[in-house]
Coordinates of C-alpha atoms in Angstrom, one line a residue:
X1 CA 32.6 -55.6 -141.4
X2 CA 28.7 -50.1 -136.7
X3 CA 25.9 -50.4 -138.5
X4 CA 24.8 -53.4 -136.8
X5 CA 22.5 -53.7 -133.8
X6 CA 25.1 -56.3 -132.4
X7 CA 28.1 -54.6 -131.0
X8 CA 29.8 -56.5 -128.8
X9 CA 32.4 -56.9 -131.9
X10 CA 33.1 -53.0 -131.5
X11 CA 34.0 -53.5 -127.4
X12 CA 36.4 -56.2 -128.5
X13 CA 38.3 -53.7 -130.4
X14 CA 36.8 -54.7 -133.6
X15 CA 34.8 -52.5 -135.9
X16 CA 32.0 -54.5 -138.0
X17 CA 31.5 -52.2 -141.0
X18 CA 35.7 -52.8 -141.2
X19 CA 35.7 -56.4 -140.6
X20 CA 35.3 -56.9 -144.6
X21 CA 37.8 -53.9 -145.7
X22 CA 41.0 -56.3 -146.2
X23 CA 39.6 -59.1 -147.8
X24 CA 41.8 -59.7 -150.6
X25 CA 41.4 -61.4 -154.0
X26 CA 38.1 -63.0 -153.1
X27 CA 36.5 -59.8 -151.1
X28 CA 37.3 -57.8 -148.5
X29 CA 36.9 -57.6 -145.0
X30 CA 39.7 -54.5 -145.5
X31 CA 42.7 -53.3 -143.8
X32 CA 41.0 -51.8 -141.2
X33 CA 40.6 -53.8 -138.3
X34 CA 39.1 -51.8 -135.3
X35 CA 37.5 -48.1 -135.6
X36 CA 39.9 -45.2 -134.8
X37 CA 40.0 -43.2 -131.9
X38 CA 37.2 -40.6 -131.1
X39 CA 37.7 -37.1 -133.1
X40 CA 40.6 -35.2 -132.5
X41 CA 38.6 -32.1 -130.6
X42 CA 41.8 -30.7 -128.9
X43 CA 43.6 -27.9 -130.8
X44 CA 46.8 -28.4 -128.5
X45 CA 47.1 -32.0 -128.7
X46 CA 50.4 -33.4 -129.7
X47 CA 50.7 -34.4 -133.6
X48 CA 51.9 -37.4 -132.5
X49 CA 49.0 -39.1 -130.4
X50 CA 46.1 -37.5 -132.2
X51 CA 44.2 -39.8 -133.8
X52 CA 43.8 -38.6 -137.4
X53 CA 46.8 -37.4 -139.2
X54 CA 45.6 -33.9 -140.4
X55 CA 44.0 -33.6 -136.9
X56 CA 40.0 -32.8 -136.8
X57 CA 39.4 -30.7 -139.5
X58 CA 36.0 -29.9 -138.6
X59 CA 34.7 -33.4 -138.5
X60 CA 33.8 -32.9 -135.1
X61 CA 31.5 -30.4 -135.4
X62 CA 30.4 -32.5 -138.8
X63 CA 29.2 -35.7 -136.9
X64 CA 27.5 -33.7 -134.4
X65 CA 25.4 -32.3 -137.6
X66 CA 25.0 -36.2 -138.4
X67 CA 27.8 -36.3 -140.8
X68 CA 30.3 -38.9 -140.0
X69 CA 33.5 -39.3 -142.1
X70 CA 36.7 -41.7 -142.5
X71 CA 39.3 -41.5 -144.7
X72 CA 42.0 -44.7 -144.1
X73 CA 45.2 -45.8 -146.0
X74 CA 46.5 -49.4 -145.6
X75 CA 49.3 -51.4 -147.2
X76 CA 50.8 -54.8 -147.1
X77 CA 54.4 -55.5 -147.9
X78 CA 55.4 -59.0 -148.2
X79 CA 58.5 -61.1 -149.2
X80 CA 59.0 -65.3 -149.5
X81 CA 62.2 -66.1 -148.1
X82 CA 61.0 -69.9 -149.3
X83 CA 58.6 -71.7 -151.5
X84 CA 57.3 -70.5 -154.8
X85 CA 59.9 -70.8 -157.6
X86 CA 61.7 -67.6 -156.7
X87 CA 62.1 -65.1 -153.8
X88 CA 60.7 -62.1 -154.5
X89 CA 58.6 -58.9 -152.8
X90 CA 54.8 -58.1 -153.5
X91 CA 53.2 -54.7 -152.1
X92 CA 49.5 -54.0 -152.4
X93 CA 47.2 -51.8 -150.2
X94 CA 44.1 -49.4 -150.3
X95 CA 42.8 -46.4 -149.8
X96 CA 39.2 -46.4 -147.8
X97 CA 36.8 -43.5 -147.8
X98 CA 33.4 -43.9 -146.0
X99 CA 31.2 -41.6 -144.9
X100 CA 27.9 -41.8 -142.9
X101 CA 24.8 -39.6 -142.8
X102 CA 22.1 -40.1 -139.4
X103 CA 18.8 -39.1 -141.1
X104 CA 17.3 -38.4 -137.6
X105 CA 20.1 -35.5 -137.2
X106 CA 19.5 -34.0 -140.8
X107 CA 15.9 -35.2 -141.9
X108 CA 14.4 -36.0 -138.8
X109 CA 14.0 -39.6 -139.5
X110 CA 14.7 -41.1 -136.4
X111 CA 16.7 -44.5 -137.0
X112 CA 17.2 -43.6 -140.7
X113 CA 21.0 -43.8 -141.9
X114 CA 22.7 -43.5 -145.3
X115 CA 26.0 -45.1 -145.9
X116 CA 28.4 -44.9 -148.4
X117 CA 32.2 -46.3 -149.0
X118 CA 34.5 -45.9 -151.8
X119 CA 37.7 -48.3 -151.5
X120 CA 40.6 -48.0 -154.2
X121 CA 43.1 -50.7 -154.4
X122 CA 46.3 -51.5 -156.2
X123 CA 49.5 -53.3 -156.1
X124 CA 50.8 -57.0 -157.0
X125 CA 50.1 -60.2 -155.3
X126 CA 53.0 -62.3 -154.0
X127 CA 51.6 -65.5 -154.8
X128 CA 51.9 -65.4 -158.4
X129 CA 55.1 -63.0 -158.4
X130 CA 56.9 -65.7 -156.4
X131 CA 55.1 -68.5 -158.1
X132 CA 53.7 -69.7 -154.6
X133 CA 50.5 -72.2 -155.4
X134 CA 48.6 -71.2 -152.4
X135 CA 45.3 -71.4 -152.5
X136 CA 44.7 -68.4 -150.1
X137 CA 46.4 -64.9 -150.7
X138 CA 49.4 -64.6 -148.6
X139 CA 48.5 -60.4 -148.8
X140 CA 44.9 -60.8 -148.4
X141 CA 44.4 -57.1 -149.2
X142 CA 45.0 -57.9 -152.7
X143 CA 42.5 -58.4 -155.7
X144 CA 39.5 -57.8 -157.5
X145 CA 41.2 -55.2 -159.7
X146 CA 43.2 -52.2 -159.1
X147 CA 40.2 -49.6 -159.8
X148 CA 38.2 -47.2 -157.6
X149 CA 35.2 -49.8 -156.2
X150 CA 31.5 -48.8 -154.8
X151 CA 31.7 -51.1 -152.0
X152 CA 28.4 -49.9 -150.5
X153 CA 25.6 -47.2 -151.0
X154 CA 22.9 -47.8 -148.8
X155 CA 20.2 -46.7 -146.7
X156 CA 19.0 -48.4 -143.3
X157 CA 16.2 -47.7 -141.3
X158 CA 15.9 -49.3 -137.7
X159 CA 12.0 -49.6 -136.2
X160 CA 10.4 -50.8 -132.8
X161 CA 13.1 -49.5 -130.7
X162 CA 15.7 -50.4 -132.7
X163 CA 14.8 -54.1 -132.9
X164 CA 14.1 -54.2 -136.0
X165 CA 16.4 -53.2 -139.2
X166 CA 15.8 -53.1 -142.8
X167 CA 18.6 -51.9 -145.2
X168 CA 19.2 -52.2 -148.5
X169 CA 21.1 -51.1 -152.0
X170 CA 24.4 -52.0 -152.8
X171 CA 26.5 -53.7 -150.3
X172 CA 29.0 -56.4 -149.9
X173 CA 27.8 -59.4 -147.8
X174 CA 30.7 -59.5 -145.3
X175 CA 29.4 -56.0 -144.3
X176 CA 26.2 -58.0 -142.4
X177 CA 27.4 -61.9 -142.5
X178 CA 30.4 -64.0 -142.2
X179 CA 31.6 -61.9 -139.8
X180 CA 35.5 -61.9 -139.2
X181 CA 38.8 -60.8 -137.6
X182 CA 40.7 -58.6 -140.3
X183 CA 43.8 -58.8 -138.6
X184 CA 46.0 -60.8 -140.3
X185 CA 47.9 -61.0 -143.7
X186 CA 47.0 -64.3 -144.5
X187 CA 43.4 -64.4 -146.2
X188 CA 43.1 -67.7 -143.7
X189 CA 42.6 -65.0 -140.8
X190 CA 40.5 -62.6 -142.6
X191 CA 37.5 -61.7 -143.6
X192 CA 34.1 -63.5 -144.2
X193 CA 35.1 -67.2 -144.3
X194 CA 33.0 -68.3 -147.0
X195 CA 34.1 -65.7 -149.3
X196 CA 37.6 -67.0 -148.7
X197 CA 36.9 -70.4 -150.2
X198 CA 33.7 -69.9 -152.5
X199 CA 34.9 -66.6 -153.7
X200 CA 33.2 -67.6 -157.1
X201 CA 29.7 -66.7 -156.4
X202 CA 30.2 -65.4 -152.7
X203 CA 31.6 -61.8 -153.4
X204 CA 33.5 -60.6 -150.4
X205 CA 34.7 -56.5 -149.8
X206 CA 35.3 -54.7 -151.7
X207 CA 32.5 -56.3 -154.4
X208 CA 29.1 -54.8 -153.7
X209 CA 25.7 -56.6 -154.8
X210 CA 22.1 -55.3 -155.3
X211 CA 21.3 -56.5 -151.7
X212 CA 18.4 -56.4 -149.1
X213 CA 19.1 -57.3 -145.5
X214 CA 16.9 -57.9 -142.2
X215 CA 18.3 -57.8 -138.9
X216 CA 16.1 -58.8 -135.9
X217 CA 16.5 -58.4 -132.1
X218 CA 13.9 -60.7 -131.0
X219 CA 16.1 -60.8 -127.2
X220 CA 18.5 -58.7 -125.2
X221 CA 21.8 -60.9 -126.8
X222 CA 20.0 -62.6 -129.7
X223 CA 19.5 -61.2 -133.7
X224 CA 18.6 -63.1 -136.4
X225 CA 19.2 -61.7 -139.8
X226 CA 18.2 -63.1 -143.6
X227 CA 20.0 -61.3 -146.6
X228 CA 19.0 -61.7 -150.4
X229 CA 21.8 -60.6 -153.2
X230 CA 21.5 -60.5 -156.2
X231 CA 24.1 -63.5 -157.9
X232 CA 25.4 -62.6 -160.6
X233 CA 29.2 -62.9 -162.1
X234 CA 29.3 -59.3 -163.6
X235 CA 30.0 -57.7 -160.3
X236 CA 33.7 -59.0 -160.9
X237 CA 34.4 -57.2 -164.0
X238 CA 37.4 -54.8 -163.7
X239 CA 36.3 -52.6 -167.0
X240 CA 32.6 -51.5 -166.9
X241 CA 32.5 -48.6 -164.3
X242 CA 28.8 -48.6 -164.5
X243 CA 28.8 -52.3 -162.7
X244 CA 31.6 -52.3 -160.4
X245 CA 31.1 -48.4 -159.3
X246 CA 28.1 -46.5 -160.8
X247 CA 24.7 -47.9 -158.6
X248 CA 23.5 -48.9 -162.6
X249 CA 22.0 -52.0 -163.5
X250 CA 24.6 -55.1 -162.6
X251 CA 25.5 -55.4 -166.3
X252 CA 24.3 -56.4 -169.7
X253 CA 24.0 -60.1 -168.3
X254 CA 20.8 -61.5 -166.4
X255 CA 21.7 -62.8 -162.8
X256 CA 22.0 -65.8 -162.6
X257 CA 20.2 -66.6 -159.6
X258 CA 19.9 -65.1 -155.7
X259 CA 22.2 -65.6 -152.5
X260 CA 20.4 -65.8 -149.6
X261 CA 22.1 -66.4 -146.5
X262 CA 21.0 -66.6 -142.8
X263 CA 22.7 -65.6 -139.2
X264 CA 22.0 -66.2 -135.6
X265 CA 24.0 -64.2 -133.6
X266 CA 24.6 -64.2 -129.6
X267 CA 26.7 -61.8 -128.0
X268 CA 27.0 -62.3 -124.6
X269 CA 27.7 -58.8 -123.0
X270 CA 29.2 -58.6 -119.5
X271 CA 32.8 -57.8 -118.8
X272 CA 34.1 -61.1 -121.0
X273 CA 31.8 -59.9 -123.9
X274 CA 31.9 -61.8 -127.4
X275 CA 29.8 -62.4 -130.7
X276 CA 28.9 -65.8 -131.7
X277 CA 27.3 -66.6 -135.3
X278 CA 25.8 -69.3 -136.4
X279 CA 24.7 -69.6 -139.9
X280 CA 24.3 -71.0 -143.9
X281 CA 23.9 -69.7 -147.4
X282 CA 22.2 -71.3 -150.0
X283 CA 22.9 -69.9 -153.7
X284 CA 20.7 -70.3 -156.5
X285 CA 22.8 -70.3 -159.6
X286 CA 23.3 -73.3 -161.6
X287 CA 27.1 -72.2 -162.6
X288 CA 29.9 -71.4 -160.7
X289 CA 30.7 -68.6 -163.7
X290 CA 27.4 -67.8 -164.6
X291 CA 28.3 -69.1 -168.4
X292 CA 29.9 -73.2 -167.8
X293 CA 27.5 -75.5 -168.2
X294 CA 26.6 -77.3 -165.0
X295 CA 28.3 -77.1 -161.5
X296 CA 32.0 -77.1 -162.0
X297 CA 34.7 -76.8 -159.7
X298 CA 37.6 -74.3 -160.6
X299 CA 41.6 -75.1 -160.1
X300 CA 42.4 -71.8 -158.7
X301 CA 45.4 -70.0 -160.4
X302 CA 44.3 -71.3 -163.8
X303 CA 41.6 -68.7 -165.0
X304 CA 38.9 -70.6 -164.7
X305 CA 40.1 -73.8 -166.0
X306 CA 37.3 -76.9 -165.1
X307 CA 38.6 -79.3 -162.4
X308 CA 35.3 -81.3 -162.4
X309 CA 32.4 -81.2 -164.5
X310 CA 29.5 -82.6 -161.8
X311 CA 26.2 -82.4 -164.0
X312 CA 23.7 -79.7 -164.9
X313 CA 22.8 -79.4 -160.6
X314 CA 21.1 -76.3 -159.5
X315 CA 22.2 -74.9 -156.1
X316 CA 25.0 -74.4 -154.1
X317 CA 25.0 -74.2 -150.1
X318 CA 27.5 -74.1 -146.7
X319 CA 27.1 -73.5 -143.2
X320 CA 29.4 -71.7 -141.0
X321 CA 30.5 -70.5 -137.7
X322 CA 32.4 -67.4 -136.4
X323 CA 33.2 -66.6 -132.8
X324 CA 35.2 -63.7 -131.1
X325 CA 35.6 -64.0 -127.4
X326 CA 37.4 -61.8 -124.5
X327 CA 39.0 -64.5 -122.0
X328 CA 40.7 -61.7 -119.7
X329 CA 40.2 -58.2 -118.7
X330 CA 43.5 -56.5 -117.8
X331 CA 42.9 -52.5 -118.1
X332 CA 40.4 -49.9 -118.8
X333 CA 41.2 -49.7 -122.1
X334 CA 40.3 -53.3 -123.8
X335 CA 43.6 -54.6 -123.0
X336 CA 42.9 -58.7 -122.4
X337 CA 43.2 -61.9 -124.6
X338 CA 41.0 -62.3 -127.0
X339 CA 40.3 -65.8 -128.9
X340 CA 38.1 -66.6 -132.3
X341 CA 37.4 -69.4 -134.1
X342 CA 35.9 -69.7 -137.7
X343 CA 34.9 -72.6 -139.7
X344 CA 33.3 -73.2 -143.3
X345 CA 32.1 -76.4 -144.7
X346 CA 30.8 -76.1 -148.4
X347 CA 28.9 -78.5 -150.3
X348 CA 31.0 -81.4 -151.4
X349 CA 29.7 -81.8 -154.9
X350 CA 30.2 -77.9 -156.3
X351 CA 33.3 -76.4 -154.2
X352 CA 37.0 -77.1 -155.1
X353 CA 38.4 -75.8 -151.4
X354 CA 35.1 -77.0 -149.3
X355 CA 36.0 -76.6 -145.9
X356 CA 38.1 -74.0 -143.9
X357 CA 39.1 -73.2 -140.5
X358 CA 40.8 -71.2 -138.7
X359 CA 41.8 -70.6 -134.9
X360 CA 43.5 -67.7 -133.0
X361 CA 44.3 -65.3 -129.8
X362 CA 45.4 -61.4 -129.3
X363 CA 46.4 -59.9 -126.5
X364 CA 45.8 -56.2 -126.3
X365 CA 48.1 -53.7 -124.3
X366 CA 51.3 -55.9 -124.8
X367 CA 53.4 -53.9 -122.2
X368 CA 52.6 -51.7 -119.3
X369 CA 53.9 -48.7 -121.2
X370 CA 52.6 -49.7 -124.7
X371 CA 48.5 -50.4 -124.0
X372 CA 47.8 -50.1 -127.3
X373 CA 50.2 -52.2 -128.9
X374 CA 48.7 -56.0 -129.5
X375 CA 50.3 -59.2 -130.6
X376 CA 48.6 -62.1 -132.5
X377 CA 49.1 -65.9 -133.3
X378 CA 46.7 -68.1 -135.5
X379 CA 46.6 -71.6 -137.4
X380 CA 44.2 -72.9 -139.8
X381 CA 43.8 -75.0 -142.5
X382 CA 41.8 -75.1 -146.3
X383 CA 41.1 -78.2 -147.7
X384 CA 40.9 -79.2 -151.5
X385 CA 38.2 -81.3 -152.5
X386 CA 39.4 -85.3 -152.7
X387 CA 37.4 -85.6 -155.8
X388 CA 39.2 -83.1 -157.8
X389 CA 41.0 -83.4 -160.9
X390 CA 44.7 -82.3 -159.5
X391 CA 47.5 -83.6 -157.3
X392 CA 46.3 -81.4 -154.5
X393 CA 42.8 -83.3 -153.7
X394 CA 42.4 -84.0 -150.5
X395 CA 45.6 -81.9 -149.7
X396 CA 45.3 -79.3 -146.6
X397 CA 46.9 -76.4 -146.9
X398 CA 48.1 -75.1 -143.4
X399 CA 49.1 -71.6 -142.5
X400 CA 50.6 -70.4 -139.7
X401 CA 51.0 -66.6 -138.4
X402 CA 52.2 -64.5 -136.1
X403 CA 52.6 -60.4 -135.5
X404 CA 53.1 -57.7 -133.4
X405 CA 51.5 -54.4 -133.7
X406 CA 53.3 -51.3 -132.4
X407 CA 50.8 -48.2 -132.4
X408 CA 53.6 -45.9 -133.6
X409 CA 51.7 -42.6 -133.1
X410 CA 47.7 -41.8 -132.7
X411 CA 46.9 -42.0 -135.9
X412 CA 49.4 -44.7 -137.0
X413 CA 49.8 -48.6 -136.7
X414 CA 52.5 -51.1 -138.3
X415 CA 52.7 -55.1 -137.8
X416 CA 55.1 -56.8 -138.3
X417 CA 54.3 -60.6 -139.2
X418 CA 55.5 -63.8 -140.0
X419 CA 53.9 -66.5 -142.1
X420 CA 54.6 -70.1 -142.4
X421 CA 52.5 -71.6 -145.5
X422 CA 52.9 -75.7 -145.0
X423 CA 51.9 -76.9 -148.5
X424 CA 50.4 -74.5 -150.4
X425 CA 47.8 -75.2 -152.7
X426 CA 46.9 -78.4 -150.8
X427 CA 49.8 -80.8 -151.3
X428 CA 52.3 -78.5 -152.5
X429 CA 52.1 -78.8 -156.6
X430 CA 51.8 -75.7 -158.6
X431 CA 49.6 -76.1 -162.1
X432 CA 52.3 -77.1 -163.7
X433 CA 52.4 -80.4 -161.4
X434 CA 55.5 -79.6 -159.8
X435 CA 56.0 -79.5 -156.6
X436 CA 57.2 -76.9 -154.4
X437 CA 58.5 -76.0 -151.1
X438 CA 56.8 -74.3 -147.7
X439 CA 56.8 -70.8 -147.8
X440 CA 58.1 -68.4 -145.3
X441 CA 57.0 -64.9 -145.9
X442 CA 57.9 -62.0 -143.9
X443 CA 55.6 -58.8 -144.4
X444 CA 54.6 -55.6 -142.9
X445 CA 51.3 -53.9 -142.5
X446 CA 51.0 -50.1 -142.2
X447 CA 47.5 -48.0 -141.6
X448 CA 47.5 -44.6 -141.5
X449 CA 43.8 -42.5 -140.4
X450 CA 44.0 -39.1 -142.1

């Protein structure tokens, strides 16, 4: 999801403005999962463990101007060896560009930055090639179109000693909420959690919304932060450039109402630093779709066919937590366990999936010779509402995964993971009503910094 004041999420190995980059289908959070090394600055390094590909062409002496630039490709090959109605393959990935401009380097506004990322995705998703009725994306990185996507174009400008921050223009809200691991190829494990089930109206990477956000520092480990976005269905569209790319007016359409959600954050620094967030949304709109009458809960997979027509009731809300936590500190370079634990409760009456929760560890520098290769192992479950119209109410659908990730050169990474989906879509029935098996999937994840 490095913009933020908070940064404990960056010594854990995690870069914030990535955490949103893999979240497929309903957002982002992204196949980048922690930032790259520093510049490549050495003309006789080795190709194989400088950090960027095509080596430093001149960004170095770019960022020390106040230009900073990134330019990441990521991919996610999967195959069910079980469930669905067939076994098939799926591959879908992106290509992320972002580039950051400090106004106090070329302006002489101190604490003034301008951000900007471009993400272009394509490929297929496994769950409806393999007829798997999941209700999360089993290779997150897929969805919201196969298009070139503004994912943010903003400008932020920190005041009072950096305690204060006001930013604003077009932005995704897992960039500054919802905060989450990106790790993963289950959408369980990634990404801003209430995205992930209320992907409706909550717009997760790579969607961006006319935004404005606050972030305040009111103590040394303490932010608060309030966001407004601007609600409004015709972000989703994969055909009108001038919504989902040009900073234009958010389509033809009136919004249908504001999301405003609200963070506390503590991030405990000291050797076994973490970030914990506590926080809620409330949302406005009176329509899941902006155009049904009334709140209506959707059976995913359908295309927007009603599960539950619950009256002409305005607002919809959730609360959340996310935490990331170091348990151990075994090397200079990060190397350690490292735990998180995210849950989302929606409200009952609007939200077909309304709760989620998921629970993991990683354990940097897996071997004394490979310190930069990590493994990871999480569980969690999403839960379909009991008073839905389907044979999966009440169902839990329960995912379980495991990788390990070999840093293959400097500018390099693959996982290779296992997933073992335990009733998908809640109970196991597909739309039809039939029902289906557990899914294994195998997959592998590759992410390459040019």
């Amino acid at each position: 999801m490095l913009h933020r004041v908070v940064s404990v999420a960056r010594a854990c190995g995690v870069g914030i403005a990535l955490s949103s980059l893999l979240s497929g289908g309903a957002h982002a959070a992204d196949l980048l999962t922690k930032a790259p090394p520093l510049p490549y600055v050495d003309p006789a390094d080795d190709f194989w463990t400088r950090p960027y590909l095509f080596g430093d062409l001149g960004r170095t002496k770019l960022k020390e101007q106040g230009i900073s630039l990134a330019l990441t490709f990521g991919d996610e090959a999967v195959t069910n060896i079980s469930g669905g109605n067939k076994n098939t393959g799926a591959n879908a990935g992106q290509l992320f560009f972002q580039a950051k401009f400090d106004m106090a380097k070329l302006a002489g506004i101190q604490g003034g930055l301008v951000g900007l990322t471009l993400v272009d995705r394509f490929g297929r998703n496994l769950n409806d090639e393999a007829g798997i009725p999941a209700l999360q994306l089993t290779n997150e990185v897929f969805g919201r179109g196969n298009i070139l996507r503004l994912t943010e174009l903003y400008y932020s400008q920190k005041l009072f000693d950096d305690r204060l921050e006001l930013k604003g223009g077009r932005l995704p809200v897992g960039s500054d909420f919802f905060f989450g691991l990106c790790e993963f190829i289950n959408l369980t494990f990634c990404g801003g959690q209430p995205g992930n089930i209320q992907g409706g109206y909550i717009y997760n990477w790579p969607v961006s919304q006319w935004a404005g956000v606050v972030h305040y520092n009111f103590a040394k480990e303490f932010q608060l932060s309030v966001g407004v976005y601007d609600a409004n269905p015709n972000y989703l569209t994969t055909s009108d450039s001038a919504t989902y790319f040009l900073p234009g007016v958010p389509g033809s359409s009136p919004a249908s109402g504001v999301l405003v959600p609200v963070e506390l954050v503590w991030a405990p620094s000291g050797p076994l630093n973490g970030t914990w967030r506590f926080g809620g949304w409330y949302d406005s709109a009176s329509t899941i779709d902006g155009g049904l009458p009334g709140i209506i809960a959707i059976v995913p997979g359908t295309g927007g066919v009603p599960d539950q027509n619950l009256g002409d009731q305005r607002g919809r809300y959730g609360v959340y937590e996310s935490i990331l936590q170091r348990l151990t500190v075994e090397g200079p370079k990060a190397q350690g366990w490292y735990t998180f634990l995210n849950t989302t409760v929606a409200d009952h009456r609007t939200s077909y999936q309304d709760y989620q929760i998921a629970w993991g560890f990683r354990h940097t520098g897996t071997f004394a010779s490979r310190p930069e290769d990590e493994v990871g192992f999480a569980v969690g479950t999403t839960h379909v509402n009991s008073a839905a119209l389907t044979p999966n109410a009440g169902g839990n659908e329960v995912p379980i995964e495991a990788w390990y990730g070999w840093q293959a050169t400097g500018w390099m990474n693959l996982k290779f993971d296992a997933q073992y989906v335990i009733h998908p879509g809640g109970r196991g029935y597909n739309v039809a009503g039939v029902k289906t098996d557990n899914a294994w999937v195998l997959g592998l994840r590759t992410l390459v910094h040019f």
